[in-house]
Short mmCIF file of C-alpha atoms in Angstrom, two decimals:
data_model
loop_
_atom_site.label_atom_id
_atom_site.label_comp_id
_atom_site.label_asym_id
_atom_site.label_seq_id
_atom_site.Cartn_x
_atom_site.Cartn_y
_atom_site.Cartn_z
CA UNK A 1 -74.76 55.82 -149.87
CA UNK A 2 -74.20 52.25 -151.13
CA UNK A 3 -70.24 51.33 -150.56
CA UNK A 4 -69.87 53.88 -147.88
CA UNK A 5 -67.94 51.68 -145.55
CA UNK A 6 -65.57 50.72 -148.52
CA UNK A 7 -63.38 53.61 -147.76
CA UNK A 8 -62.70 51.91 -144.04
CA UNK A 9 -59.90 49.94 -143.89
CA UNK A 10 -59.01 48.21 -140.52
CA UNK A 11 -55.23 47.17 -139.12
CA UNK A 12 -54.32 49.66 -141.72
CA UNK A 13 -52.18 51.90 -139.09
CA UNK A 14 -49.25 53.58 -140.34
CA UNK A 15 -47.64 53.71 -137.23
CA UNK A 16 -43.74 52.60 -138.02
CA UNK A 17 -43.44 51.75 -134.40
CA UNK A 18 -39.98 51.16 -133.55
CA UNK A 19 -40.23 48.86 -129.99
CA UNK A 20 -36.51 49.72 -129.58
CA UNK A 21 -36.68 53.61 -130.28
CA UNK A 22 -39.65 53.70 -128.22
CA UNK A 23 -37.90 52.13 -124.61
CA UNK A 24 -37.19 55.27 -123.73
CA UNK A 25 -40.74 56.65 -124.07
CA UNK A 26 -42.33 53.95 -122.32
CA UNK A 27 -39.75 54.29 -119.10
CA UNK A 28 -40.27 57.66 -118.81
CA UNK A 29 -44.00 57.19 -119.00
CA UNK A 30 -44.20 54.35 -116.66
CA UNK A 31 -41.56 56.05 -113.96
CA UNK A 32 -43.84 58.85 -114.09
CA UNK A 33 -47.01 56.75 -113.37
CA UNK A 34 -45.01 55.29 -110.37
CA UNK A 35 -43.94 58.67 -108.87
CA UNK A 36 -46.97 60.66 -109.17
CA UNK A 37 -48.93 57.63 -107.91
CA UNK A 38 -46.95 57.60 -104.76
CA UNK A 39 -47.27 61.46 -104.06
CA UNK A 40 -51.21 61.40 -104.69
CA UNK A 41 -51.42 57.97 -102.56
CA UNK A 42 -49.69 59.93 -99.79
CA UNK A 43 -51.82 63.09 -100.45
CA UNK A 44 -54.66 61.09 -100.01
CA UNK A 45 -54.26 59.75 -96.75
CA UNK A 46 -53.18 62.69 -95.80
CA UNK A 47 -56.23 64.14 -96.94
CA UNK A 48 -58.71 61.51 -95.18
CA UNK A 49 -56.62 61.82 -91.83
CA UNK A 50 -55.25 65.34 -91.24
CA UNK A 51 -55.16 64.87 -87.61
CA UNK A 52 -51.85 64.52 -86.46
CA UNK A 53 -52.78 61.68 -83.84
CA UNK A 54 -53.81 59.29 -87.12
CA UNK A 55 -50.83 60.39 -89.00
CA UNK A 56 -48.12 62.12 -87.45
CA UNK A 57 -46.95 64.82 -89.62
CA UNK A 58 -43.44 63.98 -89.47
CA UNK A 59 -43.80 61.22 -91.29
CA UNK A 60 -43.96 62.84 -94.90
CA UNK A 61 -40.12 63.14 -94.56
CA UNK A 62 -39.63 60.35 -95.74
CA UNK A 63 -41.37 60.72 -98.86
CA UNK A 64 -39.88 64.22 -99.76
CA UNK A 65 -35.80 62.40 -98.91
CA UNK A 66 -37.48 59.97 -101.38
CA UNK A 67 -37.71 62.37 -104.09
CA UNK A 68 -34.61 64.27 -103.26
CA UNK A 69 -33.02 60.88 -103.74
CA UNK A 70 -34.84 60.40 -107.39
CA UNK A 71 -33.47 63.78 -108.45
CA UNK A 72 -29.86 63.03 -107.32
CA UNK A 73 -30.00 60.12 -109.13
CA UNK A 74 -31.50 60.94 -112.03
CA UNK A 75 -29.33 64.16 -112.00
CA UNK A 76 -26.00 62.39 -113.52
CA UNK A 77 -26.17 60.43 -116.40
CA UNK A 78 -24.28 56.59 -117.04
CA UNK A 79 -22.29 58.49 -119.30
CA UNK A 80 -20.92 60.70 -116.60
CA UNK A 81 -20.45 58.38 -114.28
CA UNK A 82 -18.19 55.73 -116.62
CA UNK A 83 -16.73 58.71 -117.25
CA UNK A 84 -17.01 58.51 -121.19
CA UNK A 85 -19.32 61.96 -121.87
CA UNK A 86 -17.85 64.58 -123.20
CA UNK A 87 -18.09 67.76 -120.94
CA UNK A 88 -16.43 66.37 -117.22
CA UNK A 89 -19.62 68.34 -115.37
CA UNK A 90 -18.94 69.80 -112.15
CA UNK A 91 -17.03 67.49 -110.18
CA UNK A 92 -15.91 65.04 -112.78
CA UNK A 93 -16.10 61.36 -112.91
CA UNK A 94 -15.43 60.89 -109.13
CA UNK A 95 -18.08 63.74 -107.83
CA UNK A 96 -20.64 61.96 -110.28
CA UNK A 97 -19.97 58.88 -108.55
CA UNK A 98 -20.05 60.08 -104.72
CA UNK A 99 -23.50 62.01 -106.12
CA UNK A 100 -25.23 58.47 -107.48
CA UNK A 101 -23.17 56.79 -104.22
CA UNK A 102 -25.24 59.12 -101.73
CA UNK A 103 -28.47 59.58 -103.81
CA UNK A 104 -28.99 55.40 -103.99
CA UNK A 105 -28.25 55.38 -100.25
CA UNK A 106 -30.82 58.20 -99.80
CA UNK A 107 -33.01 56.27 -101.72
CA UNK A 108 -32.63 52.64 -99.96
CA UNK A 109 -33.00 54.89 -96.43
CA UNK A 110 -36.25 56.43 -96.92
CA UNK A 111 -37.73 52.98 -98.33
CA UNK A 112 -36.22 51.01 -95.39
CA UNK A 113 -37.70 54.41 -93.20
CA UNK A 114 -41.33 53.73 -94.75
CA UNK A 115 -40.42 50.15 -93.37
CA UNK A 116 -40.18 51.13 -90.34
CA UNK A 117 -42.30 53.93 -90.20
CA UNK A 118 -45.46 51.55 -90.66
CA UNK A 119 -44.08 48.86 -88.24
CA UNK A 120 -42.80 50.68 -85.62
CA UNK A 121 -45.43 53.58 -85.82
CA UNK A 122 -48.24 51.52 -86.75
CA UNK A 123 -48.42 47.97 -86.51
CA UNK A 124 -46.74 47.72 -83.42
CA UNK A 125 -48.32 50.17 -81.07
CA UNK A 126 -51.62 48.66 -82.34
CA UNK A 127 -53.05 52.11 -83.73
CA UNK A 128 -57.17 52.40 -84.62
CA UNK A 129 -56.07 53.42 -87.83
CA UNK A 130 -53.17 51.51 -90.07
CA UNK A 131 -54.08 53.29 -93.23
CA UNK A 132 -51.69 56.22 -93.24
CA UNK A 133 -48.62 53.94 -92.48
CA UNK A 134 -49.59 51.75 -95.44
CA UNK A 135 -49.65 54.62 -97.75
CA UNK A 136 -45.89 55.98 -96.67
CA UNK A 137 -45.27 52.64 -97.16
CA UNK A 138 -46.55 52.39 -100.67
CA UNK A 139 -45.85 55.96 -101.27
CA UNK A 140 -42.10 55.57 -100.96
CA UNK A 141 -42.02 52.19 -102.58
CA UNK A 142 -43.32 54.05 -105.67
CA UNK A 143 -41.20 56.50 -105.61
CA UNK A 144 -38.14 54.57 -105.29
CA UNK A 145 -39.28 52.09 -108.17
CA UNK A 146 -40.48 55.23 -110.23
CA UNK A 147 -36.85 56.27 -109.65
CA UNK A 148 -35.24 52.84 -110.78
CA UNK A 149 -37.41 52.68 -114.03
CA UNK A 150 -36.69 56.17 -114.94
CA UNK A 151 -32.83 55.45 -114.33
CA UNK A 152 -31.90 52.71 -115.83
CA UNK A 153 -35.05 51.36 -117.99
CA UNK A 154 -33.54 53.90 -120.68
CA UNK A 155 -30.81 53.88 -122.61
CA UNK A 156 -28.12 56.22 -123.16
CA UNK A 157 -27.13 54.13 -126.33
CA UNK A 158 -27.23 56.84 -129.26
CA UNK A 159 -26.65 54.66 -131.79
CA UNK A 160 -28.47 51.05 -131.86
CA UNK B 1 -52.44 71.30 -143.12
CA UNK B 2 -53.21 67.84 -142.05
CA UNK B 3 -56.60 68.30 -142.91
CA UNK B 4 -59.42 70.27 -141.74
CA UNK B 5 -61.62 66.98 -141.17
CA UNK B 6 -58.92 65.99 -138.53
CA UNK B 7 -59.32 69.68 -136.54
CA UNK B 8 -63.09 69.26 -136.86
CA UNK B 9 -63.03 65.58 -135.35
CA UNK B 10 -60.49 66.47 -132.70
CA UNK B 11 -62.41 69.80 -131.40
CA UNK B 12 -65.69 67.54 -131.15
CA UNK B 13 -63.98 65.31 -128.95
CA UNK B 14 -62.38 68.10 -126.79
CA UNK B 15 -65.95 69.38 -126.83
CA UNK B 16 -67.61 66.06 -125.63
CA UNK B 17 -64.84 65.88 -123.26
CA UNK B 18 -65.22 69.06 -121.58
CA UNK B 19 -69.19 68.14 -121.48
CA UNK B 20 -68.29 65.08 -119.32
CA UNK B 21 -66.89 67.59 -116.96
CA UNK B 22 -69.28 69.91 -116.91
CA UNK B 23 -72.32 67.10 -116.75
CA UNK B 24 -70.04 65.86 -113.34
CA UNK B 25 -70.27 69.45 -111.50
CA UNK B 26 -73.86 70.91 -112.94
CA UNK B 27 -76.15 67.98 -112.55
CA UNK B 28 -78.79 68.34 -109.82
CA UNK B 29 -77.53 66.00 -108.13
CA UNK B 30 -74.08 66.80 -107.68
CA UNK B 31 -74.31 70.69 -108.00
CA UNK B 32 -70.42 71.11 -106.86
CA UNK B 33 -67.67 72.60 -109.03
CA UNK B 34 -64.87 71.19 -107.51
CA UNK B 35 -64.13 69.48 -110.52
CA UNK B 36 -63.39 72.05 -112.34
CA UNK B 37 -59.98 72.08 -110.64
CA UNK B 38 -58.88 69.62 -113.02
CA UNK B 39 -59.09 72.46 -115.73
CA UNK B 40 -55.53 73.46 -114.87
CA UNK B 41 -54.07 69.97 -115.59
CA UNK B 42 -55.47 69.91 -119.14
CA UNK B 43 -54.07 73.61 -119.81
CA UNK B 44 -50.45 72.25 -118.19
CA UNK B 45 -50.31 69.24 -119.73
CA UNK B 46 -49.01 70.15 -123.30
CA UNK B 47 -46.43 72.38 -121.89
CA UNK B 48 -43.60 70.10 -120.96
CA UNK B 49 -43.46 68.40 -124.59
CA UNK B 50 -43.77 71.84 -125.74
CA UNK B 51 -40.50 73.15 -124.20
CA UNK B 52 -38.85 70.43 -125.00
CA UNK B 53 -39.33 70.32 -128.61
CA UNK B 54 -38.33 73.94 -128.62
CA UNK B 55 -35.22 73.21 -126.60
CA UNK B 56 -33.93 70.55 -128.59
CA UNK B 57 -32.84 71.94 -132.04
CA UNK B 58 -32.02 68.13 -133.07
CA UNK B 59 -34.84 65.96 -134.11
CA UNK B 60 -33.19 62.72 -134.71
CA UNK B 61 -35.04 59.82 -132.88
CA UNK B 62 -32.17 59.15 -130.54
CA UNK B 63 -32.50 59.18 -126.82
CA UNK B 64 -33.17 62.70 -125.69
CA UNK B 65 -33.23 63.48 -122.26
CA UNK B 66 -34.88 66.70 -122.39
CA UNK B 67 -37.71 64.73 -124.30
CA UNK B 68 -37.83 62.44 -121.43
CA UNK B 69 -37.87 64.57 -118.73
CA UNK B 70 -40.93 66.52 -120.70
CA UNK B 71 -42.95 62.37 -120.83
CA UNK B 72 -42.42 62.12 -117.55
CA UNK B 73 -43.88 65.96 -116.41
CA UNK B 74 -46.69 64.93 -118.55
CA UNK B 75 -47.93 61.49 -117.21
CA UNK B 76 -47.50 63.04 -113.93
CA UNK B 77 -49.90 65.85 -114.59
CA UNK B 78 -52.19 63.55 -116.66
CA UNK B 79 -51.53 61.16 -113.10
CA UNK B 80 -52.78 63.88 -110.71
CA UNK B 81 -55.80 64.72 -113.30
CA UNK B 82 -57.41 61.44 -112.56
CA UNK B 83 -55.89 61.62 -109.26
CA UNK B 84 -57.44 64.89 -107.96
CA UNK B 85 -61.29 63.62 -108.28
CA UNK B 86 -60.90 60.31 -106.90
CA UNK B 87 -59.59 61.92 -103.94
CA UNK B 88 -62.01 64.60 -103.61
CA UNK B 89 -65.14 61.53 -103.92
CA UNK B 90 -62.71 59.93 -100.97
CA UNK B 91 -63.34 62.82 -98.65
CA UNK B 92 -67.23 63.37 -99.81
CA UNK B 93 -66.37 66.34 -101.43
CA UNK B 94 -67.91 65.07 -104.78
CA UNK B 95 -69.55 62.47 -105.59
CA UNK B 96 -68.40 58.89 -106.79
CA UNK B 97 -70.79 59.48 -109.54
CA UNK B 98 -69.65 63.13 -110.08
CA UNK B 99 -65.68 61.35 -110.02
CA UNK B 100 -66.89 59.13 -112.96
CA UNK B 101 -67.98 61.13 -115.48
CA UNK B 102 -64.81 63.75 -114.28
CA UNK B 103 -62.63 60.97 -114.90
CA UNK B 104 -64.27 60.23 -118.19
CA UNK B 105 -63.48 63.86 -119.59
CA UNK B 106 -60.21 63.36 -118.41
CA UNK B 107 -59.67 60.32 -120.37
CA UNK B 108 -61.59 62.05 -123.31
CA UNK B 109 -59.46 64.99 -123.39
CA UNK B 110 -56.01 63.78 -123.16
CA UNK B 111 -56.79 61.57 -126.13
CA UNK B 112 -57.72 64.47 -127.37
CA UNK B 113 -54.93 66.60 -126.98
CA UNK B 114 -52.45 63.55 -127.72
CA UNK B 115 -54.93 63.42 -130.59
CA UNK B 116 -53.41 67.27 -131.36
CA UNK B 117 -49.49 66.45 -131.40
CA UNK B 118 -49.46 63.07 -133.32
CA UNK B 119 -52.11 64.80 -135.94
CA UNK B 120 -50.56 68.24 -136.06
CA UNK B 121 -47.42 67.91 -134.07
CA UNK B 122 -44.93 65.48 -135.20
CA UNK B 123 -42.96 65.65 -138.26
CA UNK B 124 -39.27 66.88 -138.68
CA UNK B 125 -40.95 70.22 -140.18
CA UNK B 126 -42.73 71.24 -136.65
CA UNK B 127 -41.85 74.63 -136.90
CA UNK B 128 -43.49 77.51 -134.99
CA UNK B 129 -44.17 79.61 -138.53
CA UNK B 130 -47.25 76.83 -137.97
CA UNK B 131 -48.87 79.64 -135.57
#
């Protein structure tokens, strides 16, 4: 009984954390947080206000170009693109960079949509209830930051 | 074996876990099971990293995209865990109460089961003889 807590040792952690090894974990973990919080904040207000006078249905568009962007862009790799990977992929270096070319402008739309979409269906006509166009807003905002983190917060460097 | 101490500790917690969940549904004064919804997220949560490892033949601790794809699958279903119950207390469905010890199990259990891989999981030797 006596000396039982001598066995405890505290800070003792064997975890060899490498901060640069781990980059990649950490932006894959934190794009995820950012694009499954937008799609529940959407679900949400979709889910308090299913009437389509408080939130016209139309409006999730934007969210789902949003994440049709993030796949396009996540789809081809930096390596593909500079053109310095080994297998040429479908379409090659110059397909690669018409796919990034239209997934970014995908992307910038449906965030400058959700813009829009809360001003000019929302703010401006004065409606009861602004929560809806908030959460495209924020929903879409997510998702595009989800899809810049998840892009280009890792890196493709194999060797350090 | 990493030790039977470590399965013992980590099934206690899944247990005390799964008790928060239960304890948010059966009370008398919450009496809903809606909660239990979230049971599907803990079963699909180890399943991305699971594939993934399989996939990938190589297990050198360079960037791996299949590995990344399977973190990011994850914190989204570990996401819409905690997500689900908030947004069932939001509609009256549940409630907040009923959310907060839901959320607790959640919290309780993922530790839990990321308890699982770095305990029995990692190593270059993760082989599926371990079944």
């Amino acid at each position: 009984m006596s000396g039982f807590l001598d066995g405890i040792r505290c800070g003792d952690c064997e975890c060899n954390v490498d901060w640069g090894e781990r980059r990649n974990t950490i932006a894959s973990i934190a794009a995820g947080v950012l694009f499954f919080t937008g799609w529940w904040i959407i679900i949400d207000a979709a889910v308090i206000y299913p009437e389509e006078e408080n939130f016209h249905h139309a409006y999730h568009t934007c969210g789902v170009i949003a994440t049709v962007a993030f796949l396009m862009i996540n789809a081809v790799s930096n390596g593909q693109v500079r053109g310095d990977s080994y297998s040429e992929g479908c379409m090659g270096q110059t397909g690669a960079r018409v796919w990034l070319f239209i997934g970014f402008m995908l992307a910038f739309g449906s965030l400058i949509a959700s813009m829009w979409i809360l001003f000019g269906g929302f703010v401006v006509p004065q409606k009861h209830v602004v929560y809806p166009g908030i959460a495209i807003f924020f929903q879409n905002a997510f998702i595009f930051f989800g899809g810049l983190v998840f892009k280009f917060g890792r890196t493709e460097d194999l060797w350090q | 074996m990493a030790g039977i101490k470590a399965l013992v500790g980590l099934s206690f917690s899944g247990a005390i876990g799964l008790t928060f969940l239960l304890l948010g549904c059966a009370l008398e004064q919450y009496g809903v099971y809606w909660p239990l919804f979230v049971l599907i997220f803990y079963v699909l949560s180890p399943i991305p990293t699971f594939i993934a490892r399989r996939l990938s033949d190589d297990t050198d601790s360079s960037s791996n995209a299949c590995r990344e794809l399977a973190y990011f699958l994850t914190t989204g279903i570990v996401v819409s865990a905690f997500g689900l119950p908030i947004i069932l207390a939001r509609k009256s469905a549940i409630a907040w109460g009923a959310c907060g010890l839901v959320m607790t199990g959640n919290a309780v259990i993922f530790l839990t089961i990321l308890g699982f891989f770095v305990v029995f999981g990692g190593g270059d030797d993760f082989s599926w003889e371990q079944w």
